[in-house]
Coordinates of C-alpha atoms in Angstrom, one line a residue:
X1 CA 0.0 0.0 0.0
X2 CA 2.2 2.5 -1.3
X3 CA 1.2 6.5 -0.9
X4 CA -1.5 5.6 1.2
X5 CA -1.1 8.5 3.2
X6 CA 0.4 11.5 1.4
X7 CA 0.1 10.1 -2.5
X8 CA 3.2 12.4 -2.9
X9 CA 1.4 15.1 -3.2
X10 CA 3.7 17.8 -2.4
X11 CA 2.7 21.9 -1.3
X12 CA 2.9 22.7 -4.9
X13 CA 0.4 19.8 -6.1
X14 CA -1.8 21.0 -3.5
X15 CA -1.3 24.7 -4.3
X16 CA -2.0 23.6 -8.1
X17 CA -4.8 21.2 -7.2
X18 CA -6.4 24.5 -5.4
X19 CA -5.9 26.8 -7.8
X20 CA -7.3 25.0 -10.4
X21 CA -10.2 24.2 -8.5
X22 CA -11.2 28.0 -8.0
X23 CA -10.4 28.7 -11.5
X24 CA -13.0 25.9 -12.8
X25 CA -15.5 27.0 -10.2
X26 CA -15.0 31.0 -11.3
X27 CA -15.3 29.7 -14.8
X28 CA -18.2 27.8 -14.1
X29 CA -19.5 31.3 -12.4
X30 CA -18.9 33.1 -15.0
X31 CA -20.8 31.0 -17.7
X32 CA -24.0 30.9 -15.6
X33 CA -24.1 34.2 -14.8
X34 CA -23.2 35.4 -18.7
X35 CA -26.2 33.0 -19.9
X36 CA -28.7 34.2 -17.3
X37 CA -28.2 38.0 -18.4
X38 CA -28.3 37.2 -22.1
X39 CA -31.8 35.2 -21.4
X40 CA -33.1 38.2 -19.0
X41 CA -32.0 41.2 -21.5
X42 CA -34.3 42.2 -24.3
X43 CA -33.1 42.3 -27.6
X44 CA -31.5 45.8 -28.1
X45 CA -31.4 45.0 -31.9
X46 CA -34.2 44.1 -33.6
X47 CA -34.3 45.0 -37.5
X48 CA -37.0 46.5 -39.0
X49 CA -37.9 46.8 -42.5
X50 CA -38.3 50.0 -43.7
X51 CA -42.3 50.6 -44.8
X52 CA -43.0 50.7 -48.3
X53 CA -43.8 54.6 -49.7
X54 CA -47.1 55.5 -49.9
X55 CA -48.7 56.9 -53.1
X56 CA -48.2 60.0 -51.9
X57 CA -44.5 59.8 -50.9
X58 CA -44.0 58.8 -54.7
X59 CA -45.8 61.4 -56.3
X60 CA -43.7 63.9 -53.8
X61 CA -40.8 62.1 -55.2
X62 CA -41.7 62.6 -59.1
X63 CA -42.7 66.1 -58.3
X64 CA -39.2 67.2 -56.4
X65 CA -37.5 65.2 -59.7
X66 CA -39.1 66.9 -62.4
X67 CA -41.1 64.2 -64.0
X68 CA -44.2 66.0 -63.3
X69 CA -45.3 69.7 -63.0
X70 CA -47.0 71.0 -60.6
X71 CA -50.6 70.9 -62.0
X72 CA -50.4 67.1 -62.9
X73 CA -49.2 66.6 -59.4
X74 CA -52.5 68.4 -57.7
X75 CA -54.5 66.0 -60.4
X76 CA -53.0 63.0 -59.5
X77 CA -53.1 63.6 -55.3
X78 CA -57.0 65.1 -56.0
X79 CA -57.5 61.9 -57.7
X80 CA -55.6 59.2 -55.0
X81 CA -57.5 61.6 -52.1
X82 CA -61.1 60.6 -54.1
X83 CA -60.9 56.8 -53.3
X84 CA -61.1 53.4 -55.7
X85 CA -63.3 54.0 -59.0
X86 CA -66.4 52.0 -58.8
X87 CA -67.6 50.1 -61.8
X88 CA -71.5 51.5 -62.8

C-alpha cells in the first residue's frame, strides 16, 4: 500500500490542485451568470424593415425630380384623395 497517506502530493500539487479548483468554479460562475443576463436582457437589436412609400410619398418624389409639373401633381393627389373607382 504504497502513498496511502500522502500520494506524494507535495505543497505545490496542492497549491495547483487549489488553484485550479477556483479557477474551474470562477469559470463555471462566469458561464451561468453570462447566460442568465443574455436570457433576462431584451433584444437591443431588432431590425425593421423600412415601410413601403405611400402613393403620396412617390408622387412627392416625381414632383421634387421633375417628372411632373405642378398641375399634374394636384390631379393626381386630387385623384388618390377621391378613393377606388367603382364600376356603374
Amino acid at each position: 500500500m504504497m502513498f496511502w497517506y500522502d500520494h506524494n502530493a507535495s505543497g505545490w500539487g496542492w497549491f495547483a490542485m487549489s488553484a485550479g479548483m477556483i479557477l474551474f468554479w470562477a469559470l463555471i460562475i462566469t458561464v451561468a451568470v453570462l447566460l442568465f443576463r443574455s436570457l433576462n436582457s431584451p433584444h437591443e437589436h431588432t431590425h425593421t424593415t423600412p415601410a413601403a412609400p405611400t402613393p403620396e410619398d412617390i408622387l412627392r418624389e416625381r414632383l421634387a425630380r421633375g417628372e411632373i409639373d405642378e398641375e399634374e401633381y394636384r390631379r393626381i393627389l386630387s385623384t388618390l384623395h377621391a378613393g377606388p373607382l367603382t364600376k356603374t
